[in-house]
Coordinates of C-alpha atoms and ligand atoms in Angstrom, one line a residue:
X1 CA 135.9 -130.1 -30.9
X2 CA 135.1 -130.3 -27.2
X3 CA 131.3 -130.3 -26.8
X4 CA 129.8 -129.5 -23.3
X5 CA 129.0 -132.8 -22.3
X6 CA 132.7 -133.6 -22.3
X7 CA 133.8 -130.2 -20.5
X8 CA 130.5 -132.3 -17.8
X9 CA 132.6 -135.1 -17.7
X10 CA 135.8 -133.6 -16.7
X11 CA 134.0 -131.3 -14.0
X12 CA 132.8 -134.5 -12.3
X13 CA 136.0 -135.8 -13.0
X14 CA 137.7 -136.8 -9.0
X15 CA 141.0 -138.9 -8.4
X16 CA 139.4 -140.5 -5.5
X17 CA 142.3 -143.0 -3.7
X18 CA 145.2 -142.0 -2.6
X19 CA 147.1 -142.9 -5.5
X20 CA 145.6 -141.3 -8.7
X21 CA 146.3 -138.6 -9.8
X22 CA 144.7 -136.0 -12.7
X23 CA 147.0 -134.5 -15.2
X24 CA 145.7 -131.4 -17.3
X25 CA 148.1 -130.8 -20.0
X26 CA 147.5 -127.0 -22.3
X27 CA 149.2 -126.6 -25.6
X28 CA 149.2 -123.3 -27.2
X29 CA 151.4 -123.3 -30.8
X30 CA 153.9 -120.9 -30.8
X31 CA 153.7 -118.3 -33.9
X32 CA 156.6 -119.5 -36.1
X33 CA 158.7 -116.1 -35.3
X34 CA 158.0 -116.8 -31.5
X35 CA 159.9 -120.2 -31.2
X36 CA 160.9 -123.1 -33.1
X37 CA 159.4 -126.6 -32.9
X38 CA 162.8 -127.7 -30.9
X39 CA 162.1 -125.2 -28.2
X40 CA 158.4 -126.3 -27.9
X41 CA 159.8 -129.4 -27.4
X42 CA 162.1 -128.5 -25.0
X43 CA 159.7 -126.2 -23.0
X44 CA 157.1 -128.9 -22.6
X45 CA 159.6 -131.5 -21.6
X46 CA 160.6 -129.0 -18.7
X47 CA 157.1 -129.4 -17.6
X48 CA 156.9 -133.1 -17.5
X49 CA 160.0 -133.3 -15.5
X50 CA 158.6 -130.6 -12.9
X51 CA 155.2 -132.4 -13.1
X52 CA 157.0 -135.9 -12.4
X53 CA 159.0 -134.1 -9.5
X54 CA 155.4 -133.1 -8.2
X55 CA 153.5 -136.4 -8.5
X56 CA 156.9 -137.9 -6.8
X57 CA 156.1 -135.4 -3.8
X58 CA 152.6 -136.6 -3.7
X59 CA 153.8 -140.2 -3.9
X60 CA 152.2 -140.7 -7.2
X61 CA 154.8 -140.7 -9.3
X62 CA 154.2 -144.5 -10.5
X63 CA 150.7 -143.7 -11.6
X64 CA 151.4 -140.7 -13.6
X65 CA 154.8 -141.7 -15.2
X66 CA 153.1 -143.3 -18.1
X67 CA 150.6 -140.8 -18.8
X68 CA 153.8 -137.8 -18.9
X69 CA 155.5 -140.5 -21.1
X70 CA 152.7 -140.1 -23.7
X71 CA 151.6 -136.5 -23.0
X72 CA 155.6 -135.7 -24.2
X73 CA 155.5 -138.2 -27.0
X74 CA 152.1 -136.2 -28.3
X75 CA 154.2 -132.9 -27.9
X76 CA 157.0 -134.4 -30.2
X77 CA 154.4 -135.0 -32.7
X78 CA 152.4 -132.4 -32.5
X79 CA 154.8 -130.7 -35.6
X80 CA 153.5 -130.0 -38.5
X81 CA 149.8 -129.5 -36.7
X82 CA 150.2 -126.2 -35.3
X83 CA 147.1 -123.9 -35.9
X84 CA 145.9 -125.4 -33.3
X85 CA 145.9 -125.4 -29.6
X86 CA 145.1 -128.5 -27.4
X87 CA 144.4 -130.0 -23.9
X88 CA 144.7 -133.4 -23.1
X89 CA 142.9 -134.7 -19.6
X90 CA 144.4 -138.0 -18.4
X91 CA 144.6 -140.2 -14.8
X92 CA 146.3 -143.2 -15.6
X93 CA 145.2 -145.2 -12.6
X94 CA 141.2 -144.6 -14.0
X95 CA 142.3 -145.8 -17.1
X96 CA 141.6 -141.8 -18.5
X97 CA 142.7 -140.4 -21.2
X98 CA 141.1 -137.1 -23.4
X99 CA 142.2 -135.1 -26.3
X100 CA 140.7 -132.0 -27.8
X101 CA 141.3 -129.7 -30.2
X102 CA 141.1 -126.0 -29.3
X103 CA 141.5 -122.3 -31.0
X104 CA 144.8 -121.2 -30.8
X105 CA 143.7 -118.8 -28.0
X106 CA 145.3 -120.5 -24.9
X107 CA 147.9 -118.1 -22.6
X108 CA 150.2 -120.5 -22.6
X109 CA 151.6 -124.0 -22.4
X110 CA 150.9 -125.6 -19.5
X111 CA 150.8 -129.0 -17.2
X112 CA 148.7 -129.8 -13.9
X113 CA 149.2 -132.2 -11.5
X114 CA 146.2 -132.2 -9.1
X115 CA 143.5 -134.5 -7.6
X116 CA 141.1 -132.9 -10.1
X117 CA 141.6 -131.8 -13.8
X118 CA 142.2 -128.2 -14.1
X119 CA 139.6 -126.7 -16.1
X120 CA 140.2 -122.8 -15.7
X121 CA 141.9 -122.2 -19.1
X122 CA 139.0 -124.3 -20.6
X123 CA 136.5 -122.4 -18.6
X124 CA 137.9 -119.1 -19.9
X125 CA 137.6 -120.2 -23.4
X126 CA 134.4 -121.8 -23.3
X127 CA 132.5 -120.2 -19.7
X128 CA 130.7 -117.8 -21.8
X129 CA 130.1 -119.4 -24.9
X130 CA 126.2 -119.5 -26.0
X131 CA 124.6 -121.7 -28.2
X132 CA 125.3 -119.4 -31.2
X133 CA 123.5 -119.0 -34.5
X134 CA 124.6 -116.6 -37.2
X135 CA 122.0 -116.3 -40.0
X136 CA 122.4 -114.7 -43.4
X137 CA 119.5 -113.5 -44.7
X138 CA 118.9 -111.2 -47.9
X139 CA 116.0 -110.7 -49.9
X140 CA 116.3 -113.9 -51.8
X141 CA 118.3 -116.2 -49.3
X142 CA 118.9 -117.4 -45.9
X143 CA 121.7 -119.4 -44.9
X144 CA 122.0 -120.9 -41.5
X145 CA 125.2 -121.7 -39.2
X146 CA 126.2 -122.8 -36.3
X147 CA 129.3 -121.4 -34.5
X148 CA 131.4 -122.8 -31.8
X149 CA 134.2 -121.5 -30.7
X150 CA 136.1 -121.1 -34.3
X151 CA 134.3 -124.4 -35.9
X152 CA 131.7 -122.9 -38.4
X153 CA 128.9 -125.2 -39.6
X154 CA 126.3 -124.6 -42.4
X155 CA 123.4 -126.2 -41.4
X156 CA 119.9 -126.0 -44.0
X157 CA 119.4 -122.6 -46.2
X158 CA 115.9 -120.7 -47.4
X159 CA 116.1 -120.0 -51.1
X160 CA 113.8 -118.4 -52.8
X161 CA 113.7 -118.3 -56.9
X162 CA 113.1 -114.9 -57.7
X163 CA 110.0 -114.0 -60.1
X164 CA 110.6 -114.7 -63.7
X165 CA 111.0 -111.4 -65.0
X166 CA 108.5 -110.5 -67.6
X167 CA 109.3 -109.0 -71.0
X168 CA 108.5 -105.7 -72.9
X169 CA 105.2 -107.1 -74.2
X170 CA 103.7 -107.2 -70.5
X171 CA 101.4 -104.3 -71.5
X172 CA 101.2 -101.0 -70.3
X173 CA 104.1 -100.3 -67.8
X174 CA 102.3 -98.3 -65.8
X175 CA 99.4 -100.7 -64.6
X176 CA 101.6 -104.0 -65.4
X177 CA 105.0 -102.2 -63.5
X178 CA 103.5 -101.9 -60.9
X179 CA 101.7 -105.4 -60.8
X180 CA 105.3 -107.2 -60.8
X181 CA 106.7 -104.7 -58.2
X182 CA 103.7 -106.3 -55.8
X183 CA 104.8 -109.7 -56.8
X184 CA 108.5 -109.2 -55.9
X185 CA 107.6 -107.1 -52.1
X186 CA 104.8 -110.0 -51.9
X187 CA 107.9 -112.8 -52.4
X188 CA 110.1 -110.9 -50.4
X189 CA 107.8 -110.6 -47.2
X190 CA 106.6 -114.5 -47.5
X191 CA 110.4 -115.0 -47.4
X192 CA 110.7 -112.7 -44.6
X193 CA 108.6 -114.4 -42.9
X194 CA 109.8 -118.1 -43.3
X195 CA 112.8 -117.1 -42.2
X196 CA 111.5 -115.3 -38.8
X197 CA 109.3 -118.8 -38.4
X198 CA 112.3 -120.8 -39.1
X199 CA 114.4 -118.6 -36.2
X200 CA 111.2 -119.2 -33.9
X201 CA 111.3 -122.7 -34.4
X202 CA 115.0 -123.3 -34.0
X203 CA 115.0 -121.1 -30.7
X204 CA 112.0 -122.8 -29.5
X205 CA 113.8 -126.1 -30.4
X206 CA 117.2 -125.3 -28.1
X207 CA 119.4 -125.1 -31.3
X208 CA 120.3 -122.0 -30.7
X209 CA 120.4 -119.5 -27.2
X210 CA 122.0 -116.5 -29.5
X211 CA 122.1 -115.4 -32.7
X212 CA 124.2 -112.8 -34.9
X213 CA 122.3 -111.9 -38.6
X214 CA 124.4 -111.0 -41.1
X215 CA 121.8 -109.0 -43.3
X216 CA 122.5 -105.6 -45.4
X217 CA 120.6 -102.4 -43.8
X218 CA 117.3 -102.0 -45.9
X219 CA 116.1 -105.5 -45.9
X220 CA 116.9 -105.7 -42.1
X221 CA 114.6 -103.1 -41.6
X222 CA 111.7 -105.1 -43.0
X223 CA 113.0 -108.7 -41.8
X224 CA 113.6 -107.2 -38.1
X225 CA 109.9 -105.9 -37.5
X226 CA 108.8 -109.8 -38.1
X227 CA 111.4 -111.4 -35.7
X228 CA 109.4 -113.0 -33.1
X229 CA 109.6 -110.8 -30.0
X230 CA 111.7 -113.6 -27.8
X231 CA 113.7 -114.4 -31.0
X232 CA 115.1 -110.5 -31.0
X233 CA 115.5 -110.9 -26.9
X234 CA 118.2 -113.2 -28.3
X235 CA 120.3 -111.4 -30.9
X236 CA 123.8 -110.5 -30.0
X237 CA 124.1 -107.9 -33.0
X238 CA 124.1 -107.7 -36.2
X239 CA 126.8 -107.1 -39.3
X240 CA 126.6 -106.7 -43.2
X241 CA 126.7 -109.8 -45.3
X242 CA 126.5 -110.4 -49.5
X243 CA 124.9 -114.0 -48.6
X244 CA 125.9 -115.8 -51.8
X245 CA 129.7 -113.9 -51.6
X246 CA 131.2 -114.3 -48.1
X247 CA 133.0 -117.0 -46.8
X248 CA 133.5 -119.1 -43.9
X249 CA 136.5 -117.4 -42.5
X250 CA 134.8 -113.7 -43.3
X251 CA 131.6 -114.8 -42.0
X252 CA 133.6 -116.4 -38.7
X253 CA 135.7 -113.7 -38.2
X254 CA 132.1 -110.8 -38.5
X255 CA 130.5 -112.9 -36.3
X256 CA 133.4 -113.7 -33.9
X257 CA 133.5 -109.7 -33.3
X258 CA 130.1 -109.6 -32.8
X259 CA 130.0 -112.1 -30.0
X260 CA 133.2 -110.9 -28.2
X261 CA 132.0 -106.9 -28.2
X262 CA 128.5 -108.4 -26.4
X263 CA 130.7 -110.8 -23.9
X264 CA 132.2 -107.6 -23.5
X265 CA 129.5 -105.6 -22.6
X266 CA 127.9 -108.4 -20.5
X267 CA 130.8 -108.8 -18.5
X268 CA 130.5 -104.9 -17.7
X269 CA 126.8 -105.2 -17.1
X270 CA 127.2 -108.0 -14.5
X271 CA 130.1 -106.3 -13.0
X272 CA 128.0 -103.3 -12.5
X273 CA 124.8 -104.9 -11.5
X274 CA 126.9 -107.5 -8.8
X275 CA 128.6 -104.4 -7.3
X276 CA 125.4 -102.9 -6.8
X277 CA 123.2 -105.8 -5.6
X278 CA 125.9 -106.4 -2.8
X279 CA 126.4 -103.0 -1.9
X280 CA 122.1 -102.8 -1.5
X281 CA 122.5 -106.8 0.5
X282 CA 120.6 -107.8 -2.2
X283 CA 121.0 -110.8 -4.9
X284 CA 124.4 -110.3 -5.2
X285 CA 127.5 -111.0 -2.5
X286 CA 131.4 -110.2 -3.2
X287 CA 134.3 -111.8 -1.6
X288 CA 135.3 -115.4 -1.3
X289 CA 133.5 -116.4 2.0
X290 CA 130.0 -115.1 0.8
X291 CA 130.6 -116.5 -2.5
X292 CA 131.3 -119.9 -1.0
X293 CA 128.6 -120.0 1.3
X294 CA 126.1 -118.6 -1.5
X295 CA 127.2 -121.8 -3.7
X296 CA 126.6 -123.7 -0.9
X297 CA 123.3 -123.1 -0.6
X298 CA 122.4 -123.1 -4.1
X299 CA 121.7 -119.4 -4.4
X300 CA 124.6 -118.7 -7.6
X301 CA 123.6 -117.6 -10.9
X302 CA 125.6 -116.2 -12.4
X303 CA 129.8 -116.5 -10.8
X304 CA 132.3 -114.0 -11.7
X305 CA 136.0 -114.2 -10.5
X306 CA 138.8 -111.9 -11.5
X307 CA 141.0 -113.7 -13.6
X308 CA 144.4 -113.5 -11.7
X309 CA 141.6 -114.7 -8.7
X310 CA 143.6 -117.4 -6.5
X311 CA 143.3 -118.5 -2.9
X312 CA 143.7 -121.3 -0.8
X313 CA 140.8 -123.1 1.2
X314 CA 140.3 -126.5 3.1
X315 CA 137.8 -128.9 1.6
X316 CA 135.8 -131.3 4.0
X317 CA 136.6 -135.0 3.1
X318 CA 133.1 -136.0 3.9
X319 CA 130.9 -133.3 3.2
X320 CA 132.7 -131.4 0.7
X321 CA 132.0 -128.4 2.6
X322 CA 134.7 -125.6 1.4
X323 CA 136.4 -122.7 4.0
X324 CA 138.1 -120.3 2.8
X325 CA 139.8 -120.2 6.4
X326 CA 142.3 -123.3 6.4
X327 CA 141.2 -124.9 9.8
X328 CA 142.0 -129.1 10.2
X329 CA 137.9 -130.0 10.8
X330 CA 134.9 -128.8 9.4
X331 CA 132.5 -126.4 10.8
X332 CA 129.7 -128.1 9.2
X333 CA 130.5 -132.0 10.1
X334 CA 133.2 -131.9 12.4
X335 CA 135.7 -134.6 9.7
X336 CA 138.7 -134.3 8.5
X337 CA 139.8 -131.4 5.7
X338 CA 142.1 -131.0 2.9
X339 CA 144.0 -128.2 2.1
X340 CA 143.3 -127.0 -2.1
X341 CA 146.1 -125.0 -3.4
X342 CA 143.3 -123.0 -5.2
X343 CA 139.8 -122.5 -4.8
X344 CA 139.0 -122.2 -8.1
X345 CA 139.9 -125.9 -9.2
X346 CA 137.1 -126.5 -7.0
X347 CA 134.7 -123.8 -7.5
X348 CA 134.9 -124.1 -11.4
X349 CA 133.9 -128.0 -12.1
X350 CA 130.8 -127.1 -9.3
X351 CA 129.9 -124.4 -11.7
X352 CA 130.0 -126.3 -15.4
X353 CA 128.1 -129.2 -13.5
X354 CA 125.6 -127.0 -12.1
X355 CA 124.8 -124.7 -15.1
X356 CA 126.0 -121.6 -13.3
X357 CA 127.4 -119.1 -15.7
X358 CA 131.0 -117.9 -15.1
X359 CA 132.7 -115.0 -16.4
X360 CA 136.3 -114.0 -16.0
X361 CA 136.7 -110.4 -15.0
X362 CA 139.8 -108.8 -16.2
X363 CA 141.6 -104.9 -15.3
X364 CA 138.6 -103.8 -13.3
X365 CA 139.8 -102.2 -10.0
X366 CA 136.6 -101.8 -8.4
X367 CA 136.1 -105.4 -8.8
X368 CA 139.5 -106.0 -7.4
X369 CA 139.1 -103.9 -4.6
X370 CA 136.0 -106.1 -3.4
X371 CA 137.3 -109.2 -3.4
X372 CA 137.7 -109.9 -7.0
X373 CA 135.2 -112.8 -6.9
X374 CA 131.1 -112.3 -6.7
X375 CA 128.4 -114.1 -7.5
X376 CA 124.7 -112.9 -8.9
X377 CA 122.1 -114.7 -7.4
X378 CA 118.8 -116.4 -8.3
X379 CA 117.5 -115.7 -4.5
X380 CA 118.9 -115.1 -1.2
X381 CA 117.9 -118.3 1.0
X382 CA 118.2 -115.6 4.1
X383 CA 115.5 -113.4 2.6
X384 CA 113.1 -115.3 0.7
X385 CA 111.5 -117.1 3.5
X386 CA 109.1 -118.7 1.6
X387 CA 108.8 -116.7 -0.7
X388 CA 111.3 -117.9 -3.5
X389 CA 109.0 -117.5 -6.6
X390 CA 108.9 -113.8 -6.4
X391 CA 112.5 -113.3 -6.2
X392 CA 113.6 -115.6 -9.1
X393 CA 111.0 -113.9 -11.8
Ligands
ZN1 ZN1 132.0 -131.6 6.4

């Protein structure tokens, strides 16, 4: 599975020469119904021959030949493996070459031929992804995953052994009873409470940014009041869970709806908070020119484009400046430019290597209608003056 330090490499990823060029090659399996292996086949060799048509434009046709050679030899084989999705990042001429894995949750099947790799499908799939956690915790047990993307991974468990449970001749069941009932809340809390320490812990370690706790109603009422206060700051949501009973996929698939309802309501939050920051000329800016110019000066948080977003823009070959207005020298330095088809293949590796978080807007009309890309910002460089500190908290 594709960690982040990969998705970094492939963000600082640049052709530089003349000659290179960086193929980005999606596979998304069809469902069985949809279309046979042979038409696979046949649809991706279509898209080597239009991407060998392309690199021939370019006049980098020798470079990339081999690397569509083996990309279509790969799609030949690919039979047989087909829950799967994958992307393969290759420049020849480097000596490049990367293959990952994906969920099966690509739009389509797809080839790029471009001086950088193009990382939008990737960045939809992964752009929002936390750190995630999902915990299952009853009265007796905790169990500990971690999930990524659809890869689930059991990491160490709590377990406590229950109270031997003492017979008839106990004494009186009226005093005794209610001894042993003490025992078992007393067991239950300390357990409770390791698990609440083990969350702090793992939070303050950077194993985890979110979690989802799969944990039956009445002992989440107890464990809850004990999570630490910056450990609840990170829940996503919660769902019910037999610990010992459920399995990966159920636990996955609880956890999976979790995450993508708070996505969901992030993405409307930020929506509605970006909107209103820009409309007040406040930390947020719409539109392609004030987005570019906020990135440019470091300002961007948190980037949101709409996902049929696409524009063209000139990049500066010696300053990297980008314009959305397509004019031959730069404003800034005065060299040379380059036309990008679109922006985003520029805009997106800037954001994975700078940490800025990106989400994909999508059906969202008064987003459209004001550019259909904004960014949130940590400051505003034209209002801080100074005075930076008070802006970020
Ligand atoms: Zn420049």
């Amino acid at each position: 599975m594709i960690t982040r330090e990969d998705i970094r490499e492939l963000a600082q990823f640049q052709s530089n020469g003349d000659k290179n060029c960086a193929l980005s090659f999606y596979f998304e399996p069809a469902t069985p119904q949809n279309k046979s292996h042979r038409a696979e086949t046949i649809l991706v060799k279509e898209l080597v021959r239009n991407a060998a048509r392309e690199a021939e434009k370019i006049g980098r046709n020798g470079y990339a030949r081999a690397d569509l050679d083996r990309i279509l030899a790969l799609a030949e084989n690919l039979h047989g493996n087909q829950a799967r999705a994958k992307a393969v990042f290759a420049c020849g001429a480097r000596n490049f070459w990367r293959e990952f894995d994906l969920p099966a949750q690509l739009p389509v099947t797809q080839l790029f031929v471009n001086q950088r790799f193009h990382l939008k499908p990737l960045a939809v799939l992964l752009g929002a992804q936390p750190r995630l956690w999902v915990a299952l915790v009853d009265r007796q047990k905790a169990r500990f995953f971690e999930l990524r993307l659809d890869e689930l991974n059991e990491r160490e468990g709590l377990f406590r052994t229950p109270p031997a449970r003492q017979g008839r001749s106990d004494g009186f069941a009226g005093y005794d009873g209610g001894h042993a009932q003490r025992r078992v809340n007393d067991d239950v809390l300390h357990h409770f409470k390791d698990v609440a320490g083990h969350l702090q812990n793992a939070l303050e370690k950077g194993f985890f940014e979110k979690l989802i706790i799969g944990c039956h109603d009445t002992p989440w009422h107890e464990l809850e009041s004990l999570l630490h206060p910056y450990v609840r700051k990170r829940l996503l949501g919660r769902f019910s869970a037999d610990v010992g009973k459920m399995t990966n996929d159920h636990i996955r698939e609880q956890a999976g709806q979790v995450l993508h309802e708070a996505l969901d309501r992030r993405r409307h939050e930020l929506v509605k908070e970006v909107l209103d920051q820009a409309k007040s000329n406040s930390r947020g800016v719409t539109g392609l020119r004030r987005v570019l110019r906020s990135l440019e000066l470091g300002e961007v948080q948190t980037l949101l484009i709409g996902e049929n977003f696409s524009h063209a823009a000139v990049e500066c070959t010696g300053c990297g400046h980008l314009d959305g207005h397509l004019v031959r020298h730069c404003p800034a330095c005065g060299r040379e430019t380059r036309e990008v088809a679109d922006v985003c293949d520029t805009i997106i590796p800037v954001a994975i290597r700078r940490d800025i978080e990106l989400f994909y807007v999508k059906d969202d009309p008064e987003f459209d209608s004001a550019g259909n890309i904004a960014a949130l910002l940590r400051f505003r460089a034209d209002q801080s003056k100074g005075n930076v500190s008070s802006a970020v908290s």
